Short mmCIF file of C-alpha atoms in Angstrom, two decimals:
data_model
loop_
_atom_site.label_atom_id
_atom_site.label_comp_id
_atom_site.label_asym_id
_atom_site.label_seq_id
_atom_site.Cartn_x
_atom_site.Cartn_y
_atom_site.Cartn_z
CA UNK A 19 -12.53 -4.61 22.34
CA UNK A 20 -9.75 -4.25 19.81
CA UNK A 21 -8.65 -5.86 16.68
CA UNK A 22 -5.08 -6.91 16.63
CA UNK A 23 -3.18 -5.00 13.70
CA UNK A 24 -0.10 -6.90 12.71
CA UNK A 25 3.15 -8.26 14.33
CA UNK A 26 3.63 -9.26 17.82
CA UNK A 27 6.27 -11.23 19.72
CA UNK A 28 6.23 -9.11 22.68
CA UNK A 29 2.86 -9.01 24.00
CA UNK A 30 0.49 -5.96 24.13
CA UNK A 31 3.00 -3.98 25.96
CA UNK A 32 6.22 -4.97 24.22
CA UNK A 33 8.09 -3.60 21.45
CA UNK A 34 8.71 -5.41 18.27
CA UNK A 35 5.62 -6.94 17.14
CA UNK A 36 5.92 -9.23 14.73
CA UNK A 37 2.77 -9.89 13.27
CA UNK A 38 1.06 -6.82 13.63
CA UNK A 39 -2.32 -7.12 12.45
CA UNK A 40 -3.10 -10.42 13.37
CA UNK A 41 -6.69 -10.08 13.26
CA UNK A 42 -7.83 -11.20 16.89
CA UNK A 43 -9.69 -9.26 19.33
CA UNK A 44 -7.76 -7.68 22.29
CA UNK A 45 -8.12 -10.19 25.05
CA UNK A 46 -7.58 -8.41 28.56
CA UNK A 47 -6.19 -11.45 29.62
CA UNK A 48 -3.91 -11.90 26.85
CA UNK A 49 -0.47 -10.70 27.92
CA UNK A 50 1.60 -12.32 25.13
CA UNK A 51 -0.51 -11.41 21.69
CA UNK A 52 -0.23 -8.04 20.54
CA UNK A 53 2.62 -6.15 19.40
CA UNK A 54 6.54 -7.20 19.56
CA UNK A 55 8.79 -9.98 20.30
CA UNK A 56 9.95 -8.92 23.59
CA UNK A 57 9.83 -10.11 27.06
CA UNK A 58 12.27 -11.97 29.01
CA UNK A 59 14.05 -14.62 26.86
CA UNK A 60 17.62 -13.23 27.12
CA UNK A 61 19.28 -14.70 30.46
CA UNK A 62 19.94 -11.87 32.72
CA UNK A 63 17.91 -9.24 31.15
CA UNK A 64 14.77 -8.17 33.31
CA UNK A 65 11.48 -8.21 31.54
CA UNK A 66 9.60 -4.94 30.99
CA UNK A 67 7.54 -4.15 33.85
CA UNK A 68 4.99 -2.03 31.75
CA UNK A 69 4.06 1.32 30.45
CA UNK A 70 2.89 2.33 34.04
CA UNK A 71 6.33 1.78 35.95
CA UNK A 72 8.45 4.70 34.84
CA UNK A 73 7.86 8.39 33.80
CA UNK A 74 7.37 9.59 30.42
CA UNK A 75 9.69 11.70 28.48
CA UNK A 76 7.90 14.82 27.35
CA UNK A 77 9.98 17.80 26.03
CA UNK A 78 8.92 21.26 27.16
CA UNK A 79 6.26 22.46 24.94
CA UNK A 80 6.88 25.21 22.22
CA UNK A 81 4.26 27.74 23.23
CA UNK A 82 3.94 28.55 19.69
CA UNK A 83 3.15 24.94 19.00
CA UNK A 84 -0.14 23.57 20.02
CA UNK A 85 -1.91 20.79 18.18
CA UNK A 86 -5.75 20.18 18.79
CA UNK A 87 -7.07 16.77 17.96
CA UNK A 88 -10.93 16.08 17.37
CA UNK A 89 -11.91 12.74 17.40
CA UNK A 90 -15.78 11.76 16.35
CA UNK A 91 -15.31 8.19 16.12
CA UNK A 92 -13.97 5.18 18.74
CA UNK A 93 -11.73 3.73 15.48
CA UNK A 94 -8.22 5.47 16.69
CA UNK A 95 -8.78 5.08 20.29
CA UNK A 96 -10.06 1.62 20.24
CA UNK A 97 -7.44 0.00 17.50
CA UNK A 98 -4.94 -2.16 19.09
CA UNK A 99 -5.48 -1.13 22.61
CA UNK A 100 -4.97 2.72 21.72
CA UNK A 101 -1.71 2.21 20.27
CA UNK A 102 -1.85 4.43 17.32
CA UNK A 103 -3.37 7.33 18.95
CA UNK A 104 -0.96 7.32 21.63
CA UNK A 105 2.12 7.43 19.15
CA UNK A 106 0.27 10.13 17.20
CA UNK A 107 0.27 12.38 20.39
CA UNK A 108 3.49 11.27 21.35
CA UNK A 109 4.74 12.16 17.54
CA UNK A 110 3.32 15.52 18.21
CA UNK A 111 4.80 15.98 21.61
CA UNK A 112 8.13 15.09 20.50
CA UNK A 113 7.89 17.86 18.17
CA UNK A 114 7.37 20.24 20.85
CA UNK A 115 3.61 20.56 20.63
CA UNK A 116 1.37 20.92 23.26
CA UNK A 117 -1.45 18.49 22.77
CA UNK A 118 -5.55 18.81 23.52
CA UNK A 119 -7.94 16.12 22.60
CA UNK A 120 -11.60 17.09 21.91
CA UNK A 121 -14.25 14.21 22.23
CA UNK A 122 -17.68 13.47 23.46
CA UNK A 123 -17.97 12.01 26.76
CA UNK A 124 -18.22 8.08 25.44
CA UNK A 125 -15.12 8.90 23.56
CA UNK A 126 -13.36 10.74 26.60
CA UNK A 127 -14.02 7.49 28.87
CA UNK A 128 -13.03 5.17 26.44
CA UNK A 129 -9.28 6.80 26.41
CA UNK A 130 -9.32 5.41 29.86
CA UNK A 131 -10.17 1.78 29.07
CA UNK A 132 -7.33 1.09 26.59
CA UNK A 133 -3.88 0.15 27.33
CA UNK A 134 -1.94 3.14 25.87
CA UNK A 135 -4.20 5.73 25.79
CA UNK A 136 -4.76 5.39 29.40
CA UNK A 137 -1.33 6.55 29.76
CA UNK A 138 -1.86 9.73 28.21
CA UNK A 139 -4.53 10.49 31.10
CA UNK A 140 -2.89 8.99 33.95
CA UNK A 141 0.46 11.37 33.16
CA UNK A 142 -1.45 14.03 32.26
CA UNK A 143 0.05 14.43 28.98
CA UNK A 144 -2.85 15.70 26.98
CA UNK A 145 -5.85 18.09 27.85
CA UNK A 146 -9.15 16.49 27.08
CA UNK A 147 -11.88 18.90 26.16
CA UNK A 148 -15.74 18.43 25.19
CA UNK A 149 -16.04 19.60 21.81
CA UNK A 150 -19.84 20.98 22.51
CA UNK A 151 -18.09 23.84 24.81
CA UNK A 152 -16.73 25.91 21.62
CA UNK A 153 -16.31 29.01 23.52
CA UNK A 154 -13.89 27.43 26.12
CA UNK A 155 -12.27 25.33 23.29
CA UNK A 156 -11.79 28.45 21.09
CA UNK A 157 -10.84 30.84 23.84
CA UNK A 158 -8.23 28.21 25.62
CA UNK A 159 -7.24 25.94 23.15
CA UNK A 160 -7.45 27.16 19.83
CA UNK A 161 -5.94 30.49 20.43
CA UNK A 162 -2.50 29.51 19.57
CA UNK A 163 -3.07 26.43 17.78
CA UNK A 164 -1.06 25.83 14.78
CA UNK A 165 -2.45 22.30 14.05
CA UNK A 166 -5.80 21.24 14.08
CA UNK A 167 -6.01 17.35 13.61
CA UNK A 168 -9.62 16.29 12.22
CA UNK A 169 -11.39 12.77 12.27
CA UNK A 170 -13.49 12.03 9.08
CA UNK A 171 -16.94 14.15 10.14
CA UNK A 172 -15.61 16.45 12.59
CA UNK A 173 -15.21 19.18 10.18
CA UNK A 174 -19.06 19.00 9.59
CA UNK A 175 -19.82 19.44 13.22
CA UNK A 176 -21.66 23.26 12.99
CA UNK A 177 -20.18 24.57 16.39
CA UNK A 178 -16.67 22.84 15.78
CA UNK A 179 -16.64 24.76 12.24
CA UNK A 180 -17.48 28.32 13.67
CA UNK A 181 -14.37 27.73 16.15
CA UNK A 182 -12.04 26.78 13.14
CA UNK A 183 -13.10 29.57 11.17
CA UNK A 184 -12.43 31.77 14.35
CA UNK A 185 -8.81 30.66 13.60
CA UNK A 186 -7.63 30.58 10.19
CA UNK A 187 -4.16 30.58 10.47
CA UNK A 188 -4.11 27.19 12.14
CA UNK A 189 -3.56 24.01 9.56
CA UNK A 190 -6.18 21.73 9.50
CA UNK A 191 -5.07 18.07 9.12
CA UNK A 192 -7.70 15.44 7.97
CA UNK A 193 -7.19 12.17 9.05
CA UNK A 194 -8.07 9.81 6.42
CA UNK A 195 -8.40 5.83 7.12
CA UNK A 196 -8.14 2.90 4.93
CA UNK A 197 -5.69 -0.33 4.66
CA UNK A 198 -5.63 0.15 0.89
CA UNK A 199 -4.93 3.78 1.10
CA UNK A 200 -1.36 3.26 -0.86
CA UNK A 201 -3.40 1.92 -4.07
CA UNK A 202 -5.39 5.21 -4.09
CA UNK A 203 -3.23 7.89 -3.37
CA UNK A 204 -5.24 10.46 -4.42
CA UNK A 205 -7.24 10.10 -1.39
CA UNK A 206 -4.36 11.40 0.84
CA UNK A 207 -1.60 14.15 0.70
CA UNK A 208 0.92 12.60 3.10
CA UNK A 209 0.66 9.03 4.65
CA UNK A 210 1.33 8.88 8.53
CA UNK A 211 4.54 6.50 8.62
CA UNK A 212 4.22 3.33 10.15
CA UNK A 213 5.83 3.61 13.66
CA UNK A 214 8.03 1.59 15.88
CA UNK A 215 6.34 0.11 18.81
CA UNK A 216 4.74 2.51 21.34
CA UNK A 217 7.16 1.75 24.00
CA UNK A 218 9.95 3.39 21.86
CA UNK A 219 8.09 6.83 21.88
CA UNK A 220 7.65 6.70 25.76
CA UNK A 221 11.05 7.82 26.49
CA UNK A 222 11.66 9.01 23.14
CA UNK A 223 14.31 6.65 22.20
CA UNK A 224 12.56 6.59 18.83
CA UNK A 225 15.06 9.73 18.59
CA UNK A 226 18.15 7.84 19.30
CA UNK A 227 18.04 4.84 17.17
CA UNK A 228 21.26 5.70 15.31
CA UNK A 229 23.39 4.48 17.73
CA UNK A 230 22.61 1.13 17.19
CA UNK A 231 23.76 1.24 13.61
CA UNK A 232 27.39 0.56 13.93
CA UNK A 233 27.09 -2.79 15.36
CA UNK A 234 29.01 -5.72 14.38
CA UNK A 235 26.69 -8.22 12.06
CA UNK A 236 27.57 -11.87 12.36
CA UNK A 237 24.13 -12.75 11.08
CA UNK A 238 23.20 -12.26 7.39
CA UNK A 239 19.47 -12.97 7.59
CA UNK A 240 17.37 -12.76 10.74
CA UNK A 241 13.77 -13.29 11.81
CA UNK A 242 12.32 -13.60 14.90
CA UNK A 243 8.45 -13.80 15.44
CA UNK A 244 5.28 -15.87 16.06
CA UNK A 245 4.87 -18.59 13.63
CA UNK A 246 1.70 -19.88 14.91
CA UNK A 247 -1.11 -21.14 12.38
CA UNK A 248 -2.98 -17.93 12.72
CA UNK A 249 -0.22 -16.25 10.46
CA UNK A 250 -1.27 -18.66 7.74
CA UNK A 251 -4.52 -16.55 7.58
CA UNK A 252 -5.53 -16.09 3.86
CA UNK A 253 -5.94 -12.48 4.58
CA UNK A 254 -2.33 -11.72 4.59
CA UNK A 255 -2.05 -13.22 0.99
CA UNK A 256 -5.35 -12.24 -0.52
CA UNK A 257 -5.26 -8.44 0.80
CA UNK A 258 -1.36 -8.10 0.32
CA UNK A 259 -0.32 -9.91 -2.25
CA UNK A 260 2.40 -11.45 -0.52
CA UNK A 261 3.02 -14.90 0.81
CA UNK A 262 1.90 -15.55 4.44
CA UNK A 263 4.58 -16.15 7.30
CA UNK A 264 4.36 -19.79 7.74
CA UNK A 265 4.83 -20.10 3.93
CA UNK A 266 7.61 -18.21 3.80
CA UNK A 267 9.63 -19.71 6.59
CA UNK A 268 8.75 -23.29 5.69
CA UNK A 269 9.83 -22.51 1.93
CA UNK A 270 13.35 -21.37 3.03
CA UNK A 271 13.66 -24.41 4.90
CA UNK A 272 12.87 -26.67 2.10
CA UNK A 273 15.26 -24.90 -0.53
CA UNK A 274 18.10 -23.54 1.45
CA UNK A 275 21.14 -25.53 2.57
CA UNK A 276 20.69 -27.01 6.10
CA UNK A 277 24.13 -25.84 7.04
CA UNK A 278 22.94 -22.49 6.36
CA UNK A 279 20.00 -22.45 8.72
CA UNK A 280 19.62 -22.17 12.33
CA UNK A 281 15.88 -22.90 12.92
CA UNK A 282 14.38 -22.91 16.80
CA UNK A 283 13.23 -20.61 19.31
CA UNK A 284 14.84 -17.72 21.23
CA UNK A 285 16.52 -20.02 23.79
CA UNK A 286 19.01 -20.47 21.04
CA UNK A 287 20.24 -16.87 21.83
CA UNK A 288 22.84 -16.73 24.27
CA UNK A 289 23.92 -14.00 26.67
CA UNK A 290 26.81 -11.52 25.86
CA UNK A 291 29.87 -11.63 28.31
CA UNK A 292 29.23 -9.75 31.29
CA UNK A 293 32.21 -7.79 30.88
CA UNK A 294 31.16 -6.19 27.50
CA UNK A 295 29.83 -2.59 27.84
CA UNK A 296 26.19 -3.45 27.40
CA UNK A 297 26.18 -6.98 28.97
CA UNK A 298 22.67 -7.63 28.48
CA UNK A 299 21.72 -5.59 25.35
CA UNK A 300 22.63 -8.15 22.83
CA UNK A 301 21.55 -11.82 22.51
CA UNK A 302 24.60 -13.87 20.94
CA UNK A 303 23.55 -15.41 17.61
CA UNK A 304 23.60 -18.95 16.38
CA UNK A 305 26.46 -19.54 13.96
CA UNK A 306 24.42 -19.70 10.77
CA UNK A 307 23.93 -17.26 8.04
CA UNK A 308 20.02 -17.50 8.35
CA UNK A 309 18.59 -17.32 11.79
CA UNK A 310 14.88 -18.36 12.12
CA UNK A 311 13.45 -18.10 15.17
CA UNK A 312 9.64 -18.78 16.53
CA UNK A 313 8.11 -16.99 19.72
CA UNK A 314 5.04 -18.80 19.54
CA UNK A 315 6.34 -21.05 22.77
CA UNK A 316 6.40 -17.84 24.55
CA UNK A 317 9.88 -17.19 24.48
CA UNK A 318 10.59 -13.32 24.03
CA UNK A 319 13.09 -10.70 24.12
CA UNK A 320 13.68 -8.16 26.55
CA UNK A 321 12.87 -4.89 25.51
CA UNK A 322 16.16 -3.11 25.91
CA UNK A 323 17.66 -6.00 23.86
CA UNK A 324 15.56 -5.89 20.99
CA UNK A 325 17.14 -2.94 18.63
CA UNK A 326 20.42 -4.41 19.55
CA UNK A 327 19.60 -8.03 18.44
CA UNK A 328 18.00 -6.64 15.47
CA UNK A 329 21.38 -4.46 14.49
CA UNK A 330 23.47 -7.97 14.62
CA UNK A 331 21.73 -8.85 11.26
CA UNK A 332 22.47 -7.47 7.58
CA UNK A 333 19.00 -8.46 6.69
CA UNK A 334 15.50 -8.72 8.26
CA UNK A 335 13.20 -11.13 7.03
CA UNK A 336 10.23 -8.96 6.94
CA UNK A 337 7.18 -11.50 7.10
CA UNK A 338 3.84 -10.11 6.99
CA UNK A 339 0.95 -10.31 9.64
CA UNK A 340 -2.46 -11.39 9.11
CA UNK A 341 -5.22 -8.78 9.72
CA UNK A 342 -2.63 -6.43 7.77
CA UNK A 343 0.77 -7.10 6.28
CA UNK A 344 2.38 -3.80 8.36
CA UNK A 345 4.62 -4.87 11.05
CA UNK A 346 6.63 -2.61 13.80
CA UNK A 347 9.52 -4.80 13.47
CA UNK A 348 10.15 -3.83 9.63
CA UNK A 349 10.56 -0.28 10.84
CA UNK A 350 12.54 -1.00 13.85
CA UNK A 351 14.78 -2.92 11.71
CA UNK A 352 15.17 -0.17 9.33
CA UNK A 353 15.78 2.31 12.12
CA UNK A 354 19.05 0.22 13.26
CA UNK A 355 20.11 -0.18 9.37
CA UNK A 356 19.01 -3.70 9.04
CA UNK A 357 18.19 -4.29 5.33
CA UNK A 358 14.39 -5.38 4.92
CA UNK A 359 13.55 -8.60 2.69
CA UNK A 360 9.78 -7.75 1.97
CA UNK A 361 6.89 -8.35 0.19
CA UNK A 362 5.04 -5.35 1.23
CA UNK A 363 7.28 -2.79 0.26
CA UNK A 364 4.42 -0.95 -1.68
CA UNK A 365 2.53 -0.24 1.61
CA UNK A 366 5.40 2.38 2.36
CA UNK A 367 4.97 5.95 0.90
CA UNK A 368 7.28 6.10 -1.10
CA UNK A 369 7.41 2.45 -1.63
CA UNK A 370 10.44 0.75 -0.93
CA UNK A 371 12.68 0.27 -3.85
CA UNK A 372 14.28 -3.22 -4.98
CA UNK A 373 18.20 -2.80 -4.39
CA UNK A 374 18.05 0.90 -2.94
CA UNK A 375 16.09 0.51 0.32
CA UNK A 376 15.10 -3.06 0.30
CA UNK A 377 15.26 -6.70 -1.12
CA UNK A 378 11.64 -7.06 -2.64
CA UNK A 379 9.70 -10.24 -3.92
CA UNK A 380 6.10 -11.23 -4.96
CA UNK A 381 6.28 -15.14 -4.66
CA UNK A 382 8.01 -17.91 -2.85
CA UNK A 383 9.86 -18.54 -5.70
CA UNK A 384 11.04 -14.82 -5.74
CA UNK A 385 11.55 -15.05 -2.03
CA UNK A 386 14.02 -17.61 -2.70
CA UNK A 387 15.86 -15.89 -5.33
CA UNK A 388 16.37 -12.48 -3.14
CA UNK A 389 17.63 -14.54 -0.15
CA UNK A 390 20.08 -16.27 -2.14
CA UNK A 391 21.27 -12.91 -3.20
CA UNK A 392 21.55 -11.85 -0.08
CA UNK A 393 23.81 -14.28 1.20
CA UNK A 394 26.01 -13.63 -1.99
CA UNK A 395 26.36 -9.92 -1.74
CA UNK A 396 29.84 -8.57 -0.51
CA UNK A 397 30.36 -6.39 2.10
CA UNK A 398 30.58 -3.20 0.10
CA UNK A 399 27.52 -4.12 -1.49
CA UNK A 400 25.62 -4.81 1.60
CA UNK A 401 26.91 -1.43 3.25
CA UNK A 402 25.61 0.57 0.20
CA UNK A 403 22.10 -1.11 0.69
CA UNK A 404 22.15 -0.22 4.29
CA UNK A 405 22.92 3.08 3.76
CA UNK A 406 19.87 3.69 1.61
CA UNK A 407 17.71 1.86 3.97
CA UNK A 408 19.02 4.45 6.81
CA UNK A 409 18.40 7.38 4.07
CA UNK A 410 14.97 6.25 3.58
CA UNK A 411 14.15 5.87 7.02
CA UNK A 412 15.49 9.24 8.07
CA UNK A 413 13.85 11.20 5.02
CA UNK A 414 10.22 9.34 5.58
CA UNK A 415 9.75 7.14 8.85
CA UNK A 416 11.04 9.29 11.57
CA UNK A 417 8.67 11.24 13.95
CA UNK A 418 10.63 14.55 13.13
CA UNK A 419 10.53 13.83 9.15
CA UNK A 420 6.95 13.25 9.26
CA UNK A 421 6.49 16.54 10.95
CA UNK A 422 8.68 18.64 8.97
CA UNK A 423 6.67 17.64 5.90
CA UNK A 424 3.39 18.57 7.71
CA UNK A 425 5.10 22.06 8.64
CA UNK A 426 6.10 22.44 5.07
CA UNK A 427 2.75 21.69 3.59
CA UNK A 428 1.65 25.11 1.78
CA UNK A 429 -2.26 25.00 1.88
CA UNK A 430 -4.28 25.48 4.90
CA UNK A 431 -5.86 21.71 4.90
CA UNK A 432 -3.84 18.65 4.59
CA UNK A 433 -5.38 15.07 4.03
CA UNK A 434 -3.13 12.56 6.34
CA UNK A 435 -3.58 8.78 5.52
CA UNK A 436 -3.19 6.06 7.99
CA UNK A 437 -3.13 2.67 6.24
CA UNK A 438 -3.08 0.74 9.40
CA UNK A 439 -6.71 2.01 10.18
CA UNK A 440 -9.56 0.11 8.76
CA UNK A 441 -11.73 2.40 6.32
#
């Protein structure tokens, strides 16, 4: 069973989770709890059938690029239905790497039990090896490896150490886990960027998000997500020093003018006119400056409509999750040029900067101040801030930016932190 991680409005197979890190155990019968806010609440938009339904886009691997991933624990496999291992593998593949995963038999069996990692096996996206067969690994898999990713403890395995020493030209990437990593930056060299939802990696859409950035933005501030009682969990406040999701939304409803607010669920979104170029891809927003929509009742937004919907707002109200603050939707918003209003910008590396790549707050009182400031910003100021958000995303959050930093690392050993994984 897996612990959920943060933001979920779509269900386990949906894209924009809105509470990533909700702290619950994964329930195989729970189709609407995990990570995103998407399914089928926009009239005329078909619900996504699931990861199994369509072929996966995998670039032809560069024969000079081969990544070997050595797992010694079930953590990365089991976390959130295997989504983070899936995203790591897809990040490597989208950079042109062939990927081999080395793990003992119980871990190899666990791959097939998780929703997302099972896709890697069913579509033969990775080769899977037993690390005990060092001769075979060394001969077949490490010969041309340029990257060897090691979970904690893997490099202490005597047989594997011999195989690694036989290939000194390969860069060794040591995975470091811990939700508080950004508070102890000496523990890692690079931070793996928190990703978009796995579905945006399946077909490589993560590389094509810029097409959503030129949209008209009729809404000033937008939030779409689950606001059920579990998001009031004290963990969100105690661990991340930011107000909880329900507290944020309730405070804004108490303090902002009623005429500026549209509060409801996704049924308030209207479909676009069928004569438009992308008829079902943008939901019409209520005519208010601040739109706060709760998906707890089950309404969700179709996968293909999610990024276009995010792109209709100038600002995204980035509420925290429960088990951890990070949510797919803050990164998805930044990807399309929607400016985050957030209390957890310090969890990024480098941190999101007030007035440059985000509007930030640390209390409910500060939240109200920055929201009112966002409503008062003129078009030129909003565009300048948007450019800073896009620049941060392109330089630090894209798969290509991260892999570029890995390639540029000078030494043979590199510590990569994953601050969405428990230590």
